[in-house]
Structures are given as structure tokens and as C-alpha cells.
């Protein structure tokens, strides 16, 4: 297993290098001009100077190699310096991947935005799983009951109605219709500056998280509960379930030990594969509720033609996807004794 | 017809129906049989004749719905278990009655160790602690002939061969010293040499432990080898029932005769076509109002198509559900 994991990790290196190059190529092909948003009064010569200062006059492969050097070598060294105080090489003058728009290092921007995204989107994923697993289990066990029918109906709606609709709908209901002084009123804007210091500020934090978390959580729950239900149904009709009943086990044991354990194998994989979406996939929801997380950062970067920012963020999402694919495979092997990677 | 005094299991007029979208399927119709302590009752019949459904109805192991037990009584060890509460029934399942299923490849849970699966019923029914249960589980594996038993408790089912898995299933079924063991085609999925090993094992265990066994099969050869009594099922009904020697020597139902004729004979010339029974087994979408075998029967006459024959005694411990009387070569008296 360890051997397999290490071998897979080795394989991710060329994969990721290739992905980073493709992302760079695609962004380079896009008709983007970082000076495009500057006032028209700036003369073309000055624009050209600005472009030169950003290194845009160099050939594509040089720019790619420079980005690679900055991202793969300078940034990790810088992290070592920041975290442990180890200084390797030139710690002060080292070039880092910088945003064209803000001039600050991209990695610092990402580090700033990460907590909001992890809190809101991560929490919504956890909420989604906590809702989905019991619903999936009960729906399958009581197939075609009213519970299952309602669950199926809600899952269909949750899955087919986009989050930009449910998000706005919730805002209209809980921030507009519900009066300001009501207990049920919820803020429509996520305030990142809020610091949790006491009970009141904690409750404020909870209140401002409810809507984005529920919008995303229900969307995730709709998806996962369908997987859970299908997987449970697959297993409920298996012979080993009859064996477990014939042994005289309680129905609860049969369901929650024998069937659930088997049903979780594919669902855990689906959940693991969905985790990269926590980082990148909630772009729209973050935009609606003004959560200044990674998704919003990416949108700002795209709108401002901030190529280094977009390149780095997109590549980080790719890293996460490759990594969680590996984690899903390893989990699969851990959960299912029949699968051993030798 | 039956000796009420010394039965451990007595089933009368059992009727099981499946309520499907296309209507009802009458899988088990008025089945009655009994089982004495320590004896081996063989149940033979084609696929779909209701053998397994009958046995699973006893312990309500069928998915309900769609299955529904509509009538009959099931008396086990002196009490009626058809209407016992669920937790009472659970004590019987795996405790007093052990079950072995057809396909050992799928009957064990793939993600738990064999040890875990044997220990489960021991802890539930016998109240053993972990250590005692482990010890007993190892003994059981040894009993069913798995070498290096205590080490193999940690193995998963996929690490066992088909025959070994069936031995594990047998160990689970025998875990709590059941009074009755129901074996639902336990050798069908195994190849012939393994089948012979399992038959030997069961014979051996029966001698050692003395439980009664119901053996479901479609293989008359197996029945001849191990059974004391045989019930032949057709279309959800028992059509003939006799001691094993009597049944093979003096079959009274045309279906039983036809079945026996289909057995290939030793020393038969090569190239002879194997005998078969013409026609198809009947649809079970209606309650039997006539003899279900009549369309395939060479003796069928008017009464067979108008009335469903009831089981009648031909000799002590031998009964048949047929209007044709082989001894006189004509219909029985109405």
C-alpha cells in the first residue's frame, strides 16, 4: 500500500508539470491585455513599457520557465522561511509569483482568502454529508415510501436548481422579507472582518454563515444522498444481508454494520473526489454572498486579466484534484479488503 | 400421515405469495411437512418450484413486501413461530435454526473478517465475551475442516476458495448448536469434488452433533446419498413424500417418475440422448385449481384438469398428490 502510494505520488509529478504547462498555454492564447483596463489617456509607448516591465515581451517558453522557477522553487523556499525561519539562498531579493493587479505575491493572497473559503464551503460540505448519509440510508431502506419519495423530489430540485437561484431566493426571503429586527433575519453579506471574541460575535458569525452554508450544503446533500441511496440499494439485495439476518442479528446491526460499511465504499470515494470543489467550485455562491474566498479571488483575477493569479490558482485546483484522486484510491483500498495495490 | 409426537418442526398448509406489480405470484401453496429430531429431510424440485421460498418463509427471511405469508402454521419445538414477535424470531434465527445458502461466493460479507462473521451470532445468542467467542470460532472452523483455524479467523472471505467459504458458512450456521439446520442447495455452486467433500462433512457433522437437517436440492443423486426422507415439490406444492428408499423404489407421482428417468444411467450407451421432461413448469400467477403437472403428464385425464389433487397416503409414511394409481394402472376412486 505504501509502495503503491509512493509510486502514484511519483507519477503525479510529470502529470502536474504537464498540467501547469497546458494551463499556461491556454492563458497565453486568450486575448488578454493586462493594460486593457488602464485609462485610454495612457499613450501606447507607456503601455508598451508597462508590458515590458511585466516581462510580457519575452517569448512564451521563457515566461513559462520563469513562472515555474518562481512557483516550484522560490515559493516553497519562501514558505520554509516564513514557517520555520530557515533561510536558503537569497531570502530578501527572491522573485515570487506576483499579481499584476495588486503587486502582492499570489501565494499571500491565496493564504488570505483560504480561511473564508474553508469555513464557508468546507462547512457546507460537512453539512451536506451529515444530511445526505442518513437520508440516503433511510430512503434506500424504505424504498418507495413517502420518505423516499419526498427525499427523491427534494434531491431532484436541489440538484437541478442552480445555487445562484437558491442563493438569491434565500436572500429575498431572509434578508428582505423578514424584518430586520426579527430573530429569523439573516445578513446577506458575509463580513470577513468579523472577529469571534465572545458569544455575541460567535452568534453573528453563525448567522452570517447560515445562508451560504445551507445553499451549498443542500446542493451537496442532494448529490451525495442519491449516491448513498443507490449504493445502499445495491447492497441491500445482496446475499450477505440475508446471511446476516439468518444469523439472528438485529435489523439495526444488519443495516448499520453490514450494509452501511459496504455502501460507504463508493460514497467515500465520491466525497473525497468532491473535496477539491470546496476550494474552487463555490465561485458563484461566494460571489452572491460576498464571501471573499478563493472563488471570488479567481473571478477578480479573470476580470482584471491578472494572468499570474489565474495561472497559480487554476494550477492549485489541479494539484488538489490530482491529490484527492490519489487519496480516493488509497481510501478505496483501505475500506475494501478485496482491493490491495501491490 | 404424520407422527405428531416426536417432531421438532411441523409446518401445515403454509402459503406464501409475492405481491408484484404484475399481480400475485403464488410461490408456496398449502405446503405441509414435518421434521423429526436428528433426521435429514431432502426437498427436491426444479428451479422455481418453491423449495427455497418455503424454507425462507419459516424464518421470514424473504423481503416483505413483496413476499407475504398468507396462511398456515409453523410449529417449532412445540410453539407456533409464525406469529412470534420479531425479537423472539431473531433468537430462533441463527440460534435454534441455522441456515446455509446456495452461493458461498456472495453469502459472506466481503468487508468483514471471517472471524468477525462467526463471532457475531455467538455473542448475540450465546452471550459469550470476545475471548470465549474467538476460541469457539476457532473450534468451529476446525470442526468444519479448515486447517490452521485460529490464524484464518483474521482472513477475509475473498482469501478463501469456494468450498472453504461454504465451510465457513456451515461453521456460522452451526455456531450456536442449532436444533435444525436448513441447507439451501449448499453444493450447487461448487464443483463436483468439492461437493463430495461438503456432503461428507455434513454427514460427519450430523453424526457428531445430531441436529435435524433440511436439505434443499435439485440433485436426486445427492438426495439418494444423504436423505432419510424426501419431499418432491412442483409448482409450490409437495406432490410426493416418502422415505428415501421407498421413493426411489416405488415412485407414485408421474413427476417423480419423470425426474428419476432424467437421471443418466451408468453403463448407458454413449450418444443416447439424455431424457428430459417435455413442456414448461407452470406459471404461478394463480392458485392451483387443477393439477399443475397435468399439461406435462402422460397419464392426465379429465379429473386432473378440473380438480387439484390432495395428498393421499399410499402406504405409511408415503403420500402422493395424484389421481393416477400406478398399482392398478388407472385413476383412483373418486
XYZ file of C-alpha atoms in Angstrom:
676
model
C 0.000 0.000 0.000
C 2.771 2.442 0.989
C 4.717 1.359 -2.046
C 1.719 1.953 -4.255
C 1.086 5.382 -2.758
C 4.695 6.429 -3.255
C 4.690 5.206 -6.834
C 1.480 7.104 -7.531
C 2.977 10.218 -5.954
C 5.979 9.926 -8.282
C 3.634 9.759 -11.239
C 1.837 12.920 -10.185
C 4.979 14.994 -10.739
C 5.124 14.745 -14.562
C 1.308 14.924 -14.673
C 1.264 18.187 -12.760
C 4.130 19.669 -14.785
C 2.223 18.922 -17.949
C -0.972 20.405 -16.499
C 0.834 23.585 -15.464
C 2.208 23.943 -18.989
C -1.212 23.423 -20.573
C -2.783 25.993 -18.263
C -0.022 28.424 -19.181
C -0.561 27.791 -22.891
C -4.320 28.278 -22.679
C -3.992 31.506 -20.730
C -1.391 32.722 -23.199
C -3.697 32.024 -26.132
C -6.509 34.012 -24.517
C -6.771 37.551 -25.925
C -5.888 39.221 -22.673
C -4.101 42.505 -22.156
C -3.140 43.449 -18.597
C -3.053 47.089 -19.652
C -6.514 46.867 -21.173
C -8.214 48.220 -18.067
C -5.927 51.242 -17.821
C -7.252 54.671 -18.848
C -7.198 55.394 -22.576
C -5.161 58.520 -21.963
C -2.046 56.448 -21.374
C -0.029 56.600 -24.607
C 0.940 53.385 -26.417
C 4.662 53.771 -25.657
C 3.939 53.848 -21.942
C 1.682 50.846 -22.286
C 4.494 49.032 -24.051
C 6.840 49.930 -21.185
C 4.342 48.568 -18.671
C 4.106 45.366 -20.662
C 7.879 45.089 -20.769
C 8.099 45.612 -17.024
C 5.745 42.658 -16.575
C 8.035 40.541 -18.716
C 5.476 40.162 -21.475
C 7.964 40.872 -24.247
C 9.828 37.628 -23.561
C 8.937 34.506 -25.555
C 6.288 32.202 -24.145
C 8.648 29.397 -23.066
C 10.874 31.838 -21.176
C 7.855 33.202 -19.341
C 6.739 29.668 -18.522
C 10.159 28.720 -17.197
C 10.296 31.877 -15.111
C 6.874 31.168 -13.649
C 7.942 27.572 -12.972
C 11.073 28.715 -11.218
C 9.123 31.197 -9.123
C 6.339 28.774 -8.271
C 8.159 25.475 -7.870
C 11.391 26.723 -6.323
C 11.094 30.229 -4.915
C 7.648 29.863 -3.314
C 8.429 26.655 -1.388
C 11.729 28.169 -0.189
C 9.820 31.238 0.920
C 7.311 29.093 2.797
C 10.163 27.377 4.619
C 11.497 30.767 5.526
C 8.127 32.022 6.770
C 7.172 28.930 8.720
C 10.447 27.740 10.181
C 12.771 30.707 9.678
C 15.126 28.618 7.530
C 16.838 30.812 5.034
C 18.112 29.081 1.915
C 19.627 31.248 -0.784
C 18.610 34.846 -1.299
C 15.750 35.373 1.158
C 15.176 39.060 0.544
C 15.565 39.553 -3.183
C 13.972 36.325 -4.344
C 11.357 36.847 -7.046
C 7.907 35.486 -6.157
C 4.832 34.933 -8.328
C 3.171 38.345 -8.055
C -0.241 39.518 -9.015
C -0.213 42.113 -11.773
C -3.169 43.900 -10.310
C -2.211 44.167 -6.653
C 1.557 43.668 -6.901
C 1.480 41.400 -3.874
C 2.650 37.799 -4.039
C -0.129 35.486 -5.251
C 0.561 32.913 -2.561
C -0.010 35.539 0.123
C -3.305 36.491 -1.486
C -4.374 32.868 -1.516
C -3.356 32.418 2.121
C -5.504 35.437 2.992
C -8.551 34.074 1.209
C -8.224 30.421 2.175
C -9.798 30.578 5.674
C -13.102 32.097 4.469
C -13.466 29.502 1.749
C -12.558 26.644 4.042
C -15.011 27.836 6.673
C -17.989 28.511 4.471
C -17.578 25.998 1.664
C -15.947 23.339 3.836
C -18.687 23.648 6.416
C -21.313 23.359 3.685
C -19.676 20.135 2.529
C -19.713 18.727 6.056
C -23.355 19.801 6.481
C -24.151 18.249 3.116
C -22.628 14.901 4.110
C -24.323 14.922 7.507
C -27.695 15.480 5.830
C -27.093 13.168 2.896
C -25.908 9.972 4.589
C -28.930 9.419 6.881
C -31.350 10.456 4.123
C -29.693 8.061 1.682
C -29.760 5.205 4.206
C -33.416 5.679 5.157
C -34.532 6.279 1.560
C -32.967 3.023 0.471
C -34.192 1.019 3.441
C -37.728 2.298 2.993
C -37.635 2.362 -0.787
C -40.742 3.942 -2.390
C -42.092 5.031 0.994
C -43.331 8.616 1.363
C -39.980 9.483 2.968
C -38.136 8.165 -0.068
C -40.477 9.913 -2.498
C -40.104 13.264 -0.751
C -36.348 12.750 -0.445
C -36.090 11.974 -4.156
C -38.189 15.010 -5.045
C -36.134 17.380 -2.896
C -32.885 15.895 -4.170
C -34.002 16.429 -7.758
C -34.862 20.048 -7.002
C -31.688 20.601 -5.007
C -29.609 19.172 -7.788
C -31.313 20.845 -10.720
C -31.876 24.333 -9.314
C -28.603 26.266 -9.571
C -27.095 27.868 -6.480
C -27.321 31.370 -7.970
C -31.092 30.938 -7.869
C -31.443 29.356 -4.420
C -28.916 31.855 -3.045
C -30.825 34.880 -4.292
C -34.120 33.307 -3.252
C -32.859 32.848 0.310
C -31.600 36.435 0.360
C -35.004 37.700 -0.791
C -36.749 35.683 1.905
C -34.450 36.000 4.909
C -32.824 39.392 4.309
C -35.561 41.319 2.526
C -38.977 39.960 3.504
C -38.122 39.075 7.064
C -37.942 42.318 9.081
C -34.543 43.476 10.283
C -35.265 43.077 13.963
C -36.719 39.600 13.653
C -34.892 36.586 15.025
C -35.093 34.978 11.600
C -33.427 37.821 9.747
C -30.087 36.819 8.272
C -27.368 39.053 6.820
C -26.938 38.725 3.075
C -23.318 39.880 3.107
C -20.602 37.800 4.681
C -18.433 40.080 6.819
C -14.850 38.819 6.760
C -13.614 41.407 9.230
C -15.780 39.968 11.964
C -13.616 38.528 14.711
C -15.059 35.913 17.013
C -14.152 37.016 20.510
C -17.237 36.338 22.597
C -20.618 34.632 22.432
C -22.340 37.514 20.617
C -19.761 37.723 17.865
C -19.840 33.949 17.593
C -23.599 34.039 17.069
C -23.126 36.757 14.456
C -20.617 34.562 12.687
C -23.057 31.648 12.777
C -25.869 33.835 11.435
C -23.853 35.116 8.529
C -22.725 31.606 7.667
C -26.181 30.038 7.677
C -27.325 31.109 4.209
C -24.201 30.375 2.154
C -23.637 27.136 4.029
C -27.219 25.988 3.532
C -27.312 26.904 -0.165
C -24.162 24.934 -0.886
C -24.895 22.260 1.704
C -28.273 21.395 0.203
C -26.744 21.227 -3.251
C -24.066 18.830 -1.998
C -26.569 16.844 0.045
C -28.784 16.362 -2.997
C -25.898 14.833 -4.884
C -24.423 12.686 -2.125
C -27.779 11.399 -0.874
C -28.506 9.981 -4.324
C -25.171 8.179 -4.346
C -25.787 6.928 -0.822
C -29.262 5.670 -1.691
C -28.127 3.891 -4.846
C -25.208 2.289 -3.065
C -27.402 1.133 -0.169
C -29.943 -0.338 -2.585
C -27.175 -2.207 -4.380
C -26.083 -3.766 -1.139
C -29.466 -4.382 0.492
C -30.302 -7.009 -2.098
C -27.013 -8.849 -1.648
C -26.904 -12.378 -0.320
C -24.746 -11.467 2.650
C -27.586 -9.320 4.015
C -29.805 -12.386 4.100
C -26.990 -14.277 5.821
C -26.737 -11.537 8.443
C -30.485 -11.741 9.074
C -30.366 -15.536 9.186
C -27.753 -15.235 11.932
C -30.395 -13.541 14.066
C -28.821 -10.091 14.101
C -30.915 -7.059 14.912
C -32.183 -5.124 11.915
C -30.170 -2.137 13.132
C -26.966 -4.179 13.142
C -27.709 -5.619 9.726
C -28.279 -2.157 8.294
C -25.719 -0.020 10.078
C -22.896 -2.530 10.327
C -23.192 -4.919 7.407
C -24.891 -2.883 4.704
C -23.626 0.593 5.580
C -19.994 -0.455 5.719
C -20.202 -1.857 2.205
C -22.267 1.036 0.885
C -19.837 3.638 2.169
C -17.023 2.390 -0.065
C -18.155 4.110 -3.276
C -19.658 7.054 -1.384
C -16.405 7.841 0.433
C -14.690 7.910 -2.932
C -17.263 10.317 -4.294
C -16.891 12.510 -1.217
C -13.092 12.527 -1.486
C -13.246 13.392 -5.177
C -15.599 16.257 -4.367
C -13.296 17.925 -1.855
C -11.263 19.892 -4.460
C -14.543 21.557 -5.379
C -14.612 23.022 -1.883
C -11.621 25.109 -2.882
C -12.600 26.051 -6.353
C -16.163 25.127 -7.085
C -18.138 27.546 -4.965
C -17.281 30.560 -7.093
C -20.884 31.565 -7.693
C -22.071 31.165 -4.117
C -19.103 33.116 -2.812
C -19.939 35.874 -5.273
C -23.611 36.030 -4.228
C -22.943 36.266 -0.512
C -19.811 38.397 -0.920
C -17.642 35.821 0.758
C -14.161 36.937 -0.246
C -12.764 33.477 -0.647
C -10.766 31.734 -3.347
C -13.626 31.622 -5.814
C -14.040 35.351 -5.662
C -10.289 35.827 -5.957
C -10.313 33.797 -9.152
C -13.151 35.873 -10.616
C -11.350 39.125 -9.799
C -8.207 37.717 -11.379
C -10.033 36.729 -14.556
C -11.791 40.076 -14.860
C -8.551 42.003 -14.336
C -6.577 39.824 -16.740
C -4.286 39.028 -13.830
C -2.582 36.090 -15.525
C -0.159 35.056 -12.723
C -3.016 34.953 -10.231
C -5.297 32.935 -12.518
C -2.459 30.638 -13.553
C -1.452 29.907 -9.967
C -4.987 29.442 -8.648
C -6.015 27.182 -11.515
C -2.881 25.147 -11.068
C -3.530 24.800 -7.326
C -7.005 23.458 -8.108
C -5.402 20.973 -10.478
C -2.976 19.899 -7.745
C -5.884 19.356 -5.356
C -7.810 17.311 -7.900
C -4.822 15.071 -8.639
C -4.073 14.735 -4.931
C -7.625 13.837 -3.930
C -7.865 11.350 -6.754
C -4.926 9.622 -5.167
C -6.467 9.913 -1.711
C -9.737 8.433 -3.024
C -7.859 5.461 -4.472
C -5.968 4.889 -1.241
C -9.189 5.157 0.798
C -10.809 2.649 -1.521
C -8.026 0.213 -0.794
C -8.303 0.794 2.946
C -12.086 0.332 3.031
C -12.340 -2.649 0.730
C -10.166 -5.581 1.781
C -10.564 -7.116 -1.675
C -8.557 -4.290 -3.186
C -4.867 -4.350 -2.465
C -2.497 -2.324 -4.574
C 0.616 -4.396 -4.893
C -49.659 -39.237 7.670
C -47.633 -37.616 10.386
C -46.288 -38.608 13.709
C -47.121 -35.600 15.868
C -45.415 -36.907 18.975
C -41.796 -36.507 18.040
C -41.451 -33.660 15.585
C -39.171 -30.701 16.049
C -40.632 -28.777 13.147
C -44.160 -29.113 11.903
C -45.376 -26.995 9.032
C -49.001 -27.123 7.950
C -50.691 -25.502 4.977
C -48.034 -22.859 4.518
C -48.888 -20.377 1.799
C -46.513 -17.657 0.597
C -47.426 -15.125 -2.045
C -45.373 -12.441 -3.775
C -47.295 -9.271 -4.484
C -45.679 -7.965 -7.635
C -46.635 -5.175 -9.978
C -47.960 -7.710 -12.462
C -50.167 -9.376 -9.884
C -49.694 -12.072 -7.316
C -47.290 -14.953 -7.633
C -48.317 -17.979 -5.624
C -44.916 -19.399 -4.771
C -45.841 -21.754 -1.942
C -49.288 -23.350 -1.858
C -50.518 -25.310 1.137
C -47.217 -26.928 1.911
C -47.165 -29.270 4.879
C -44.242 -31.269 6.154
C -42.624 -32.291 9.390
C -39.149 -32.940 10.653
C -38.092 -35.270 13.441
C -35.067 -34.581 15.629
C -31.872 -35.841 14.057
C -33.326 -36.781 10.696
C -32.437 -35.475 7.278
C -35.304 -34.389 5.077
C -34.496 -33.785 1.451
C -36.559 -31.373 -0.612
C -36.253 -31.828 -4.374
C -37.736 -29.903 -7.235
C -36.879 -27.826 -10.270
C -35.827 -24.205 -10.104
C -38.818 -22.109 -9.193
C -40.742 -24.931 -7.555
C -40.797 -23.066 -4.258
C -38.217 -25.049 -2.290
C -36.176 -22.111 -1.074
C -39.149 -19.816 -0.613
C -40.780 -22.423 1.637
C -37.737 -22.623 3.886
C -37.158 -18.892 3.973
C -40.805 -18.348 4.841
C -40.236 -20.353 8.003
C -37.884 -17.704 9.381
C -39.333 -14.759 7.448
C -36.102 -14.290 5.570
C -37.922 -13.195 2.447
C -38.152 -9.495 1.670
C -41.586 -8.455 2.912
C -43.068 -6.842 0.943
C -43.267 -8.162 -1.785
C -43.474 -11.542 -0.029
C -46.382 -12.259 2.243
C -47.131 -15.348 4.291
C -50.869 -15.721 3.854
C -51.665 -18.830 5.779
C -50.558 -21.908 7.590
C -48.893 -22.714 10.853
C -45.251 -23.264 11.644
C -44.644 -25.146 14.841
C -41.075 -25.308 16.020
C -40.101 -27.132 19.193
C -43.638 -27.019 20.497
C -44.521 -23.418 19.786
C -46.047 -21.596 16.899
C -43.382 -19.368 15.377
C -45.416 -17.915 12.559
C -46.717 -15.129 14.743
C -43.951 -14.658 17.293
C -42.642 -11.119 17.784
C -39.536 -10.135 15.829
C -37.058 -10.309 18.689
C -38.331 -13.776 19.555
C -37.881 -14.826 15.950
C -34.338 -13.447 15.926
C -33.426 -15.774 18.780
C -34.530 -18.696 16.647
C -32.698 -17.469 13.564
C -29.096 -18.464 13.936
C -29.759 -19.763 17.432
C -32.127 -22.728 17.118
C -32.204 -22.889 13.341
C -29.079 -22.461 11.253
C -29.187 -21.572 7.580
C -26.707 -22.366 4.811
C -27.233 -20.670 1.462
C -26.583 -21.638 -2.087
C -23.787 -19.369 -3.196
C -20.871 -19.157 -0.782
C -19.206 -16.561 -3.012
C -21.802 -13.912 -2.188
C -23.244 -15.099 1.109
C -20.406 -13.783 3.229
C -19.891 -10.094 3.812
C -16.777 -9.141 1.830
C -15.558 -6.367 4.134
C -15.521 -8.217 7.443
C -13.139 -10.937 8.525
C -14.380 -14.476 8.692
C -13.732 -14.433 12.429
C -15.965 -11.394 12.915
C -18.767 -13.066 10.999
C -18.608 -16.290 13.004
C -18.332 -14.431 16.292
C -21.422 -12.277 15.680
C -24.075 -14.969 16.314
C -22.031 -16.392 19.193
C -22.140 -13.074 21.005
C -25.792 -12.402 20.203
C -27.236 -15.811 21.025
C -24.844 -17.415 23.452
C -23.750 -14.263 25.253
C -20.080 -15.155 25.032
C -17.449 -12.487 25.618
C -14.908 -11.651 22.930
C -12.285 -14.088 24.090
C -14.659 -17.032 24.541
C -16.269 -16.303 21.178
C -12.886 -16.234 19.443
C -11.982 -19.549 20.968
C -15.256 -21.095 19.921
C -14.994 -19.615 16.427
C -11.588 -21.273 16.011
C -13.044 -24.565 17.216
C -15.886 -24.253 14.741
C -13.537 -23.621 11.833
C -11.555 -26.632 12.892
C -14.758 -28.660 13.103
C -15.671 -27.846 9.513
C -12.200 -28.850 8.387
C -10.365 -25.589 7.827
C -6.689 -26.057 8.617
C -4.825 -23.521 10.749
C -8.176 -22.290 12.033
C -7.187 -19.660 14.580
C -4.910 -17.881 12.110
C -7.551 -17.894 9.387
C -10.061 -16.068 11.582
C -8.294 -12.878 10.581
C -8.730 -13.556 6.870
C -11.374 -12.028 4.650
C -13.813 -14.131 2.624
C -12.043 -13.406 -0.669
C -8.976 -15.142 0.705
C -10.913 -18.432 0.821
C -11.832 -20.730 -2.059
C -15.484 -21.511 -2.817
C -15.511 -24.792 -0.915
C -13.733 -23.214 2.040
C -16.228 -20.370 2.098
C -19.073 -22.867 2.201
C -17.327 -24.494 5.147
C -17.238 -21.075 6.804
C -20.971 -20.684 6.121
C -21.534 -24.079 7.724
C -19.475 -23.008 10.719
C -21.644 -19.897 11.076
C -24.844 -21.930 10.775
C -23.614 -24.404 13.389
C -22.184 -21.758 15.696
C -24.922 -21.855 18.320
C -25.646 -25.592 18.261
C -28.892 -25.347 16.286
C -31.568 -27.996 16.582
C -32.337 -27.674 12.899
C -30.016 -26.879 10.021
C -31.567 -25.708 6.773
C -29.239 -26.145 3.819
C -30.482 -24.369 0.706
C -28.693 -26.014 -2.220
C -25.367 -25.777 -0.386
C -23.411 -27.648 -3.038
C -24.984 -26.305 -6.207
C -22.400 -23.590 -6.771
C -19.463 -25.889 -6.101
C -17.684 -28.274 -8.418
C -18.224 -31.976 -8.029
C -15.164 -32.883 -5.955
C -15.820 -30.035 -3.520
C -19.473 -31.050 -3.473
C -18.479 -34.536 -2.372
C -16.287 -33.079 0.370
C -19.117 -30.921 1.686
C -21.520 -33.889 1.643
C -19.014 -35.926 3.647
C -18.599 -33.051 6.061
C -22.340 -32.722 6.622
C -22.740 -36.452 7.122
C -19.913 -36.388 9.612
C -21.236 -33.334 11.474
C -24.676 -34.839 11.646
C -23.258 -37.844 13.409
C -21.240 -35.709 15.797
C -23.864 -33.076 16.600
C -27.138 -34.868 15.962
C -29.165 -31.978 14.602
C -32.033 -32.359 12.175
C -31.339 -31.176 8.641
C -33.495 -29.975 5.795
C -31.548 -30.299 2.578
C -32.851 -28.439 -0.434
C -31.510 -29.579 -3.774
C -32.451 -30.348 -7.334
C -29.969 -33.180 -7.441
C -31.574 -36.561 -6.828
C -28.143 -38.137 -6.593
C -27.341 -36.057 -3.540
C -30.693 -36.952 -2.001
C -30.102 -40.659 -2.507
C -26.813 -40.353 -0.731
C -27.764 -38.496 2.413
C -31.514 -38.136 2.962
C -33.770 -40.152 5.282
C -36.998 -38.840 3.814
C -37.745 -36.891 0.661
C -40.410 -34.395 -0.325
C -40.770 -33.641 -4.017
C -42.007 -30.153 -4.843
C -43.662 -28.973 -8.008
C -45.241 -25.573 -8.636
C -45.175 -24.583 -4.989
C -46.717 -27.795 -3.715
C -45.396 -31.021 -2.270
C -46.500 -33.662 -4.751
C -44.899 -36.711 -3.210
C -43.312 -37.533 0.080
C -41.720 -40.801 1.207
C -38.769 -42.459 2.844
C -35.823 -42.186 0.527
C -35.637 -45.914 -0.355
C -39.351 -46.106 -0.908
C -39.324 -43.069 -3.160
C -36.595 -44.393 -5.400
C -38.031 -47.907 -5.464
C -41.679 -47.091 -5.800
C -42.325 -43.551 -7.051
C -46.026 -42.785 -7.241
C -46.199 -39.362 -8.856
C -45.682 -39.082 -12.613
C -43.419 -36.086 -11.953
C -41.200 -38.048 -9.576
C -41.007 -40.840 -12.134
C -40.131 -38.412 -14.872
C -37.427 -36.881 -12.664
C -35.933 -40.277 -11.964
C -35.965 -41.102 -15.668
C -33.956 -37.975 -16.434
C -31.044 -39.272 -14.361
C -28.311 -40.565 -16.686
C -27.667 -44.219 -16.029
C -24.337 -45.902 -15.524
C -23.355 -48.039 -18.453
C -25.749 -46.336 -20.822
C -24.557 -46.341 -24.408
C -22.781 -43.162 -25.407
C -24.686 -40.916 -27.703
C -28.080 -41.718 -26.238
C -29.963 -38.513 -25.781
C -30.483 -37.582 -22.144
C -34.111 -37.867 -21.110
C -35.995 -34.682 -20.292
C -39.476 -33.737 -19.186
C -41.403 -32.135 -22.024
C -43.131 -28.813 -21.516
C -42.519 -25.940 -19.170
C -43.045 -25.558 -15.436
C -46.327 -23.717 -14.906
C -46.857 -20.058 -14.263
C -47.574 -19.421 -10.614
C -49.859 -16.450 -11.205
C -52.970 -18.239 -9.954
C -53.957 -20.529 -7.134
C -53.901 -24.140 -8.304
C -57.405 -25.215 -9.302
C -56.293 -28.246 -11.276
C -53.270 -30.481 -11.223
C -50.383 -28.194 -12.176
C -48.469 -31.078 -13.709
C -51.340 -32.232 -15.948
C -50.127 -30.442 -19.129
C -46.840 -32.373 -18.962
C -48.268 -35.645 -17.662
C -48.822 -38.679 -19.864
C -51.484 -40.079 -17.525
C -53.529 -36.900 -17.242
C -57.275 -37.342 -17.644
C -60.348 -35.118 -17.184
C -60.327 -35.006 -13.406
C -56.720 -33.775 -13.359
C -57.765 -30.706 -15.328
C -60.774 -29.991 -13.124
C -59.503 -30.554 -9.606
C -56.232 -30.129 -7.734
C -55.296 -33.498 -6.222
C -54.734 -33.573 -2.478
C -52.031 -35.667 -0.859
C -53.237 -39.191 -0.130
C -51.418 -41.981 1.677
C -50.272 -44.891 -0.420
C -48.513 -46.607 2.433
C -47.426 -45.481 5.909
C -45.035 -42.508 5.533
C -45.591 -42.327 1.794
C -48.097 -39.940 0.294
C -48.696 -38.541 -3.151
C -50.841 -35.816 -4.665
C -52.087 -37.547 -7.784
C -55.278 -39.077 -9.131
C -53.433 -41.795 -11.019
C -52.875 -45.058 -9.260
C -49.833 -46.887 -10.561
C -50.656 -50.086 -8.699
C -53.932 -50.501 -10.563
C -52.770 -48.712 -13.682
C -55.841 -46.458 -13.719
C -57.447 -43.500 -11.932
C -58.006 -43.722 -8.173
C -61.566 -43.927 -6.949
C -63.155 -40.533 -6.700
